CSV table of C-alpha atoms in Angstrom, one decimal:
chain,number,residue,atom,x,y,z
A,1,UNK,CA,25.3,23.3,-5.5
A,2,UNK,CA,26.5,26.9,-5.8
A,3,UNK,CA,29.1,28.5,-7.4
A,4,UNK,CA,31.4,30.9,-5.7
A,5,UNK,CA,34.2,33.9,-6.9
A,6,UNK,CA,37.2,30.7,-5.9
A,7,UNK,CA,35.8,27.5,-4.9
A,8,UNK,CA,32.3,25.6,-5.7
A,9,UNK,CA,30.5,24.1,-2.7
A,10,UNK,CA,28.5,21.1,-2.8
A,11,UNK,CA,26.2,20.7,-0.8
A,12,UNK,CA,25.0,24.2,0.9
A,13,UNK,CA,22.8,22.2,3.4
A,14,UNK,CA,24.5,20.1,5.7
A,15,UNK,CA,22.2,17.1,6.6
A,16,UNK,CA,22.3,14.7,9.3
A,17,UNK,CA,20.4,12.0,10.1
A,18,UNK,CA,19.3,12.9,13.5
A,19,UNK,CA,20.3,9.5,16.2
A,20,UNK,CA,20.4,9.8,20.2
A,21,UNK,CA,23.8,8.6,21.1
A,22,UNK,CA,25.3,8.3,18.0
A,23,UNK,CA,28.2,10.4,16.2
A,24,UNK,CA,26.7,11.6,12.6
A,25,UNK,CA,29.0,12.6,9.7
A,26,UNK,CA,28.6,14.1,6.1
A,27,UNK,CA,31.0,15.5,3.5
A,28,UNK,CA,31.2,18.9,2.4
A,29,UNK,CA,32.6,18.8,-1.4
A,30,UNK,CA,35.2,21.8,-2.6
A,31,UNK,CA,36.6,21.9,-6.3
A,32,UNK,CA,38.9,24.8,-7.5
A,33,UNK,CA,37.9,25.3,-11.5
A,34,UNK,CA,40.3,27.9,-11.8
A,35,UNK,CA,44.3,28.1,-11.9
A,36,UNK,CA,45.3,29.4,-8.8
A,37,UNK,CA,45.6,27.9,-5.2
A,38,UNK,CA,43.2,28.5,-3.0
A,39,UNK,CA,43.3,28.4,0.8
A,40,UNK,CA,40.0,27.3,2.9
A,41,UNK,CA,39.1,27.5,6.7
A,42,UNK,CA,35.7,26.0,7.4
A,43,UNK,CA,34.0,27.9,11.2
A,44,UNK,CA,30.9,26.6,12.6
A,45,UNK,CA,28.8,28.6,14.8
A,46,UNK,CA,29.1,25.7,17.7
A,47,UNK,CA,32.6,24.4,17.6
A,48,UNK,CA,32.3,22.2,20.9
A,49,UNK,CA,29.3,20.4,19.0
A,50,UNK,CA,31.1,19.5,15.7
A,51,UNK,CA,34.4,17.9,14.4
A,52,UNK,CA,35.5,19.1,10.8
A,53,UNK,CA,38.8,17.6,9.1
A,54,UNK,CA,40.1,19.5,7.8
A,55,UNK,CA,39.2,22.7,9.1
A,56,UNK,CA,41.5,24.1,6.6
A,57,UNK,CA,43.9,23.7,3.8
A,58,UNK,CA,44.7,24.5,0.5
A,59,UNK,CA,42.6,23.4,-3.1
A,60,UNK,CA,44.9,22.5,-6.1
A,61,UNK,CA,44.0,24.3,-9.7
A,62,UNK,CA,41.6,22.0,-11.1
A,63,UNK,CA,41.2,19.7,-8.0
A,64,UNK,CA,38.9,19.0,-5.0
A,65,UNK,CA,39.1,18.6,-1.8
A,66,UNK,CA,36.5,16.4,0.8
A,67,UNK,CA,35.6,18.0,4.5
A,68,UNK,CA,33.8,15.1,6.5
A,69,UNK,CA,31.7,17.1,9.5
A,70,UNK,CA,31.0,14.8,12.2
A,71,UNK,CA,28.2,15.9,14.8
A,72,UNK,CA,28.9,14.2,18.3
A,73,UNK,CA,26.5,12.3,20.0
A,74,UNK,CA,23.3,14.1,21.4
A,75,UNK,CA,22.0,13.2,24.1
A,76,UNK,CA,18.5,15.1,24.2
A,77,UNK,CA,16.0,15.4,20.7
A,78,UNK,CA,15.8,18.7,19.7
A,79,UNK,CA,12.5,20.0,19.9
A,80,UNK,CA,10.3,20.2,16.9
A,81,UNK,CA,14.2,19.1,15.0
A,82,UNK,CA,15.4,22.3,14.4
A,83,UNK,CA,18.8,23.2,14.2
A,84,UNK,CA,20.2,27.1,14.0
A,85,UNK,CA,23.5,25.7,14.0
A,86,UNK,CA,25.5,27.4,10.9
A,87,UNK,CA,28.8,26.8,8.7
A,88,UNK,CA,30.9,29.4,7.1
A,89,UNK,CA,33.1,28.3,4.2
A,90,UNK,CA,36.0,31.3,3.5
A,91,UNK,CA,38.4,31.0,0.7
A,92,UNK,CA,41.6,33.0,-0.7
A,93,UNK,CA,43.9,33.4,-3.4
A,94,UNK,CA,47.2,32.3,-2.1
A,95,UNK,CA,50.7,31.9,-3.4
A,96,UNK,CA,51.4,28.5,-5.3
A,97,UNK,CA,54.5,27.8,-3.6
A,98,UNK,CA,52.1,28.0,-0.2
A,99,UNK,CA,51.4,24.5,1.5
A,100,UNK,CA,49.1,23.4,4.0
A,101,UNK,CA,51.1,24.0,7.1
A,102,UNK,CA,51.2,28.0,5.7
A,103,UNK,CA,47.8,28.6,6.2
A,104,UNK,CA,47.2,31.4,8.8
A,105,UNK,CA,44.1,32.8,10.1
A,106,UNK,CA,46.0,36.2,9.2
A,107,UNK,CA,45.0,35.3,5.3
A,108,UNK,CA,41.3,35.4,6.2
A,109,UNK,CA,41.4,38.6,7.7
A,110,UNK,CA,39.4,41.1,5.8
A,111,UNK,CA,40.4,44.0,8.1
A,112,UNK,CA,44.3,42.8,6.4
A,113,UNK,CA,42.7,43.9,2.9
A,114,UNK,CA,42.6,40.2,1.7
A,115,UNK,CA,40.1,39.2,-0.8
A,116,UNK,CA,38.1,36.8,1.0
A,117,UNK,CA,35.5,34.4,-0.5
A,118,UNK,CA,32.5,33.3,2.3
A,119,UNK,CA,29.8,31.1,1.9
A,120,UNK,CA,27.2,29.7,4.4
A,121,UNK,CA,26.2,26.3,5.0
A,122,UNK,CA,23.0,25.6,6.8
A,123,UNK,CA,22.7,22.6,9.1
A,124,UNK,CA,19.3,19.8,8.6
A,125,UNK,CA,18.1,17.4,11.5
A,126,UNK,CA,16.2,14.4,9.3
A,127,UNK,CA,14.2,12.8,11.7
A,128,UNK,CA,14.5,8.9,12.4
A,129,UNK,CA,12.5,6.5,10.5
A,130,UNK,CA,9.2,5.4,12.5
A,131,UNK,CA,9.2,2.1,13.2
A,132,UNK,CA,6.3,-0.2,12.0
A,133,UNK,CA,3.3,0.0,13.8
A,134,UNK,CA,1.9,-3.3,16.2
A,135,UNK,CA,-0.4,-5.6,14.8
A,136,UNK,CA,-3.7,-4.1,16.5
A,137,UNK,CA,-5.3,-7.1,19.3
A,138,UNK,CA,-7.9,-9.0,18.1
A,139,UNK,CA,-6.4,-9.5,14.9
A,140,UNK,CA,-6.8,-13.1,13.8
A,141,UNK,CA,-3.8,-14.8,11.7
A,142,UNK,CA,-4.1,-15.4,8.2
A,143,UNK,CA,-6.7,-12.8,7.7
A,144,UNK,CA,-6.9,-10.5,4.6
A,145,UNK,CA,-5.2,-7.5,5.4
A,146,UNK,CA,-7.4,-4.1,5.0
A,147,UNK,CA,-6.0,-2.0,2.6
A,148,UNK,CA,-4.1,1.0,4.3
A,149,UNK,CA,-4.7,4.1,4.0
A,150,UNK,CA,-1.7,7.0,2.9
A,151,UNK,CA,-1.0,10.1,4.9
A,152,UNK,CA,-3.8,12.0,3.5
A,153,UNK,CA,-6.6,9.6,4.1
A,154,UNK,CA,-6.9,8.0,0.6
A,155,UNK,CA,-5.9,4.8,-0.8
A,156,UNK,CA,-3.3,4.5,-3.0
A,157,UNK,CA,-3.4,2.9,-6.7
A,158,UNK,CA,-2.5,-0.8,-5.6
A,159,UNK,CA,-4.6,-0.7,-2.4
A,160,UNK,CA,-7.3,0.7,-4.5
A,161,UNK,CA,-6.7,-2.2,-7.2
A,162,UNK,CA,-6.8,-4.6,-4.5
A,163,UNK,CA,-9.7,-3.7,-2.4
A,164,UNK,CA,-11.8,-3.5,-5.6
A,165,UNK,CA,-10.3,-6.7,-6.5
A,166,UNK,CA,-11.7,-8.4,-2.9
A,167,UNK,CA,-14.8,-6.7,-3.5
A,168,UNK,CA,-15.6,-7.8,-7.4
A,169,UNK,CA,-14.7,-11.0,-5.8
A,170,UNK,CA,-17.0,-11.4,-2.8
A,171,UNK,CA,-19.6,-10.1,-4.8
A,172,UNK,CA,-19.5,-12.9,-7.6
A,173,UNK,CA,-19.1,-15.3,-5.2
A,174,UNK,CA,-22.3,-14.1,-3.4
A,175,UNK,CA,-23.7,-14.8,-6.5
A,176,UNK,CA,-23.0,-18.5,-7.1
A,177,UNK,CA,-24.2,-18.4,-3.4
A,178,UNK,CA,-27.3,-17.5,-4.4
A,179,UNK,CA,-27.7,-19.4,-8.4
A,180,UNK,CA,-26.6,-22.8,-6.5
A,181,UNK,CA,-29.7,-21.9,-3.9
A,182,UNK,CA,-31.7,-21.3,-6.8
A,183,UNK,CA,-31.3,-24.1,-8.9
A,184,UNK,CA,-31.6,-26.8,-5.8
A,185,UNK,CA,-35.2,-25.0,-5.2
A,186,UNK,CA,-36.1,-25.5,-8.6
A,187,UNK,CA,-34.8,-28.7,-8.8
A,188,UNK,CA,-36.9,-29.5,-5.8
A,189,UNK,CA,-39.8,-28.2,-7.4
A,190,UNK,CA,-39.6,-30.0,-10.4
A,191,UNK,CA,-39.5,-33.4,-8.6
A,192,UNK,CA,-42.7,-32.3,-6.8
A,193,UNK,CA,-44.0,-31.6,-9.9
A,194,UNK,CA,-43.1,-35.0,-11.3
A,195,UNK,CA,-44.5,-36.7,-8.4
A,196,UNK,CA,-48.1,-35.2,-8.5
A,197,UNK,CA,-47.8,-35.8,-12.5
A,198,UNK,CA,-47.2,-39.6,-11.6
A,199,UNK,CA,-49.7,-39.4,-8.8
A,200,UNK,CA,-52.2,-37.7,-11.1
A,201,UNK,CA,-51.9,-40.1,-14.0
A,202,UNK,CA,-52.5,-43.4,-11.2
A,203,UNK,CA,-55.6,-42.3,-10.4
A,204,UNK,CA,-56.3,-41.4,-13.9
A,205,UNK,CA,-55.9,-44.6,-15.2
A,206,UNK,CA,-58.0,-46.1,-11.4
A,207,UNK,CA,-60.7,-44.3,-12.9
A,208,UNK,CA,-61.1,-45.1,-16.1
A,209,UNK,CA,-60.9,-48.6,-15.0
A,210,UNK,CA,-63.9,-48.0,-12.8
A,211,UNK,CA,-65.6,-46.7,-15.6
A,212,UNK,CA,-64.7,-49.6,-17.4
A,213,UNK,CA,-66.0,-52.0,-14.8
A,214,UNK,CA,-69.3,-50.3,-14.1
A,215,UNK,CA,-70.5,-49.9,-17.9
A,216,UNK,CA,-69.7,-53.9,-18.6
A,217,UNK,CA,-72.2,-54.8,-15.6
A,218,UNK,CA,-74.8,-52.6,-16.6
A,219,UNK,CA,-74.8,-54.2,-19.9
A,220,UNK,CA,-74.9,-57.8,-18.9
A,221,UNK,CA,-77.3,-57.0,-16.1
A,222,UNK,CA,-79.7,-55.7,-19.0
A,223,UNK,CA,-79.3,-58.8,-21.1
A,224,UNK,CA,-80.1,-60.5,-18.2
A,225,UNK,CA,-83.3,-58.6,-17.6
A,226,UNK,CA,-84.5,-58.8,-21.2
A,227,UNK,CA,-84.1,-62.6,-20.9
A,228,UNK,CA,-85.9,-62.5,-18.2
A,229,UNK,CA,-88.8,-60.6,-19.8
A,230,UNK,CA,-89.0,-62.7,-22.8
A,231,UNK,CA,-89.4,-66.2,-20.6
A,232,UNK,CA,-91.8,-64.8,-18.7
A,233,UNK,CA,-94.0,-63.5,-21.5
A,234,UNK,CA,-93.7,-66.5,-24.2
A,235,UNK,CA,-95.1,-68.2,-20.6
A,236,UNK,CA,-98.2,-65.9,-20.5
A,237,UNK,CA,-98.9,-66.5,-24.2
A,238,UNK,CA,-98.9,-69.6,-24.4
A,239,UNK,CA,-101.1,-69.9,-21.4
């Protein structure tokens, strides 16, 4: 917004949002703070290319007055969308009982001594919004989406969150992966374990009943002998 000598302009940069084939418009806002009544004539630099109502009138004390610029439909993109295209707003002091249909392009005339007020308006293409870009081929659905990356290359805050998210994730499941592996291997090797213990004790136990058997028959086999020896000597006494 900027304030001039008679009337305050809002705004000083006229922007349109640039379409092919498609009449734009915006508002240029005048209010007259002061007491008097002031006259107006808006110019543009390409008259065939714009539309303004009004062109021109007059601003009550205290009041405002809208001018809606309409741009006609374009039929070629200007390159790089830059516009030179320029708006002159000129105001004057004029009598109060002066209407609308009184305004003259006489009262603008400097070279008539008038007091003339001029500001300039500068003219903005805002380019169109780009659409969304295609899902890229070989994209499987119901995938996790990557996290995107802004204009300059870096993840934003929620991305970020997110993709550290996945990856805290994937990593703990990894983990239970690899604990659940873990404990079935022990688990297998503690049966093995029990298994030879059982195995161990079996033959343990086979043993010792071996042992068992063998030192009874040594015992009554030497009874026997001893009997033996004892018949056979009580016969070669007494003989």
């Amino acid at each position: 917004m900027s304030s001039g000598e008679l009337l305050e302009i809002d705004p000083l940069e006229l922007s349109f949002p640039f379409e092919l084939k498609k009449q734009i418009s915006c508002s240029i806002h005048l209010t007259n703070n002061s007491d008097n009544h002031i006259a107006f004539k808006v110019k543009t630099t390409s008259p065939k290319k714009y539309c303004v109502r009004p062109n021109s009138g007059v601003v009550l004390p205290r009041s405002t007055c809208d001018v809606i610029v309409t741009m006609q439909a374009q039929r070629e993109t200007p390159p790089d969308m830059q516009c030179k295209d320029k708006f002159l707003v000129q105001s004057v002091v004029i009598d109060q009982d002066a209407a609308t249909k009184d305004v003259t392009i006489e009262m603008f005339a400097k070279e008539s001594g008038n007091v003339v007020n001029e500001v300039k308006l500068r003219v903005v293409y805002i380019p169109p919004p780009q659409p969304p870009s295609p899902v890229p081929e070989g994209s499987e659905e119901g995938s996790s989406p990557r996290p995107s990356l802004s204009d300059n290359g870096n993840l934003n805050a929620s991305e970020l969150l997110d993709a550290t998210r996945a990856y805290a994730d994937g990593i703990q499941q990894e983990k239970s992966s690899e604990n659940v592996a873990l404990l079935s291997k022990l688990t297998q090797e503690k049966n093995v374990a029990v298994d030879q213990n059982k195995k161990l004790r079996q033959e343990l136990e086979l043993v010792r009943q071996e042992a068992s058997m063998t030192q009874g028959g040594f015992s009554l086999m030497f009874v026997i002998i001893i009997a033996l020896l004892g018949v056979v000597l009580g016969y070669m006494f007494k003989n």
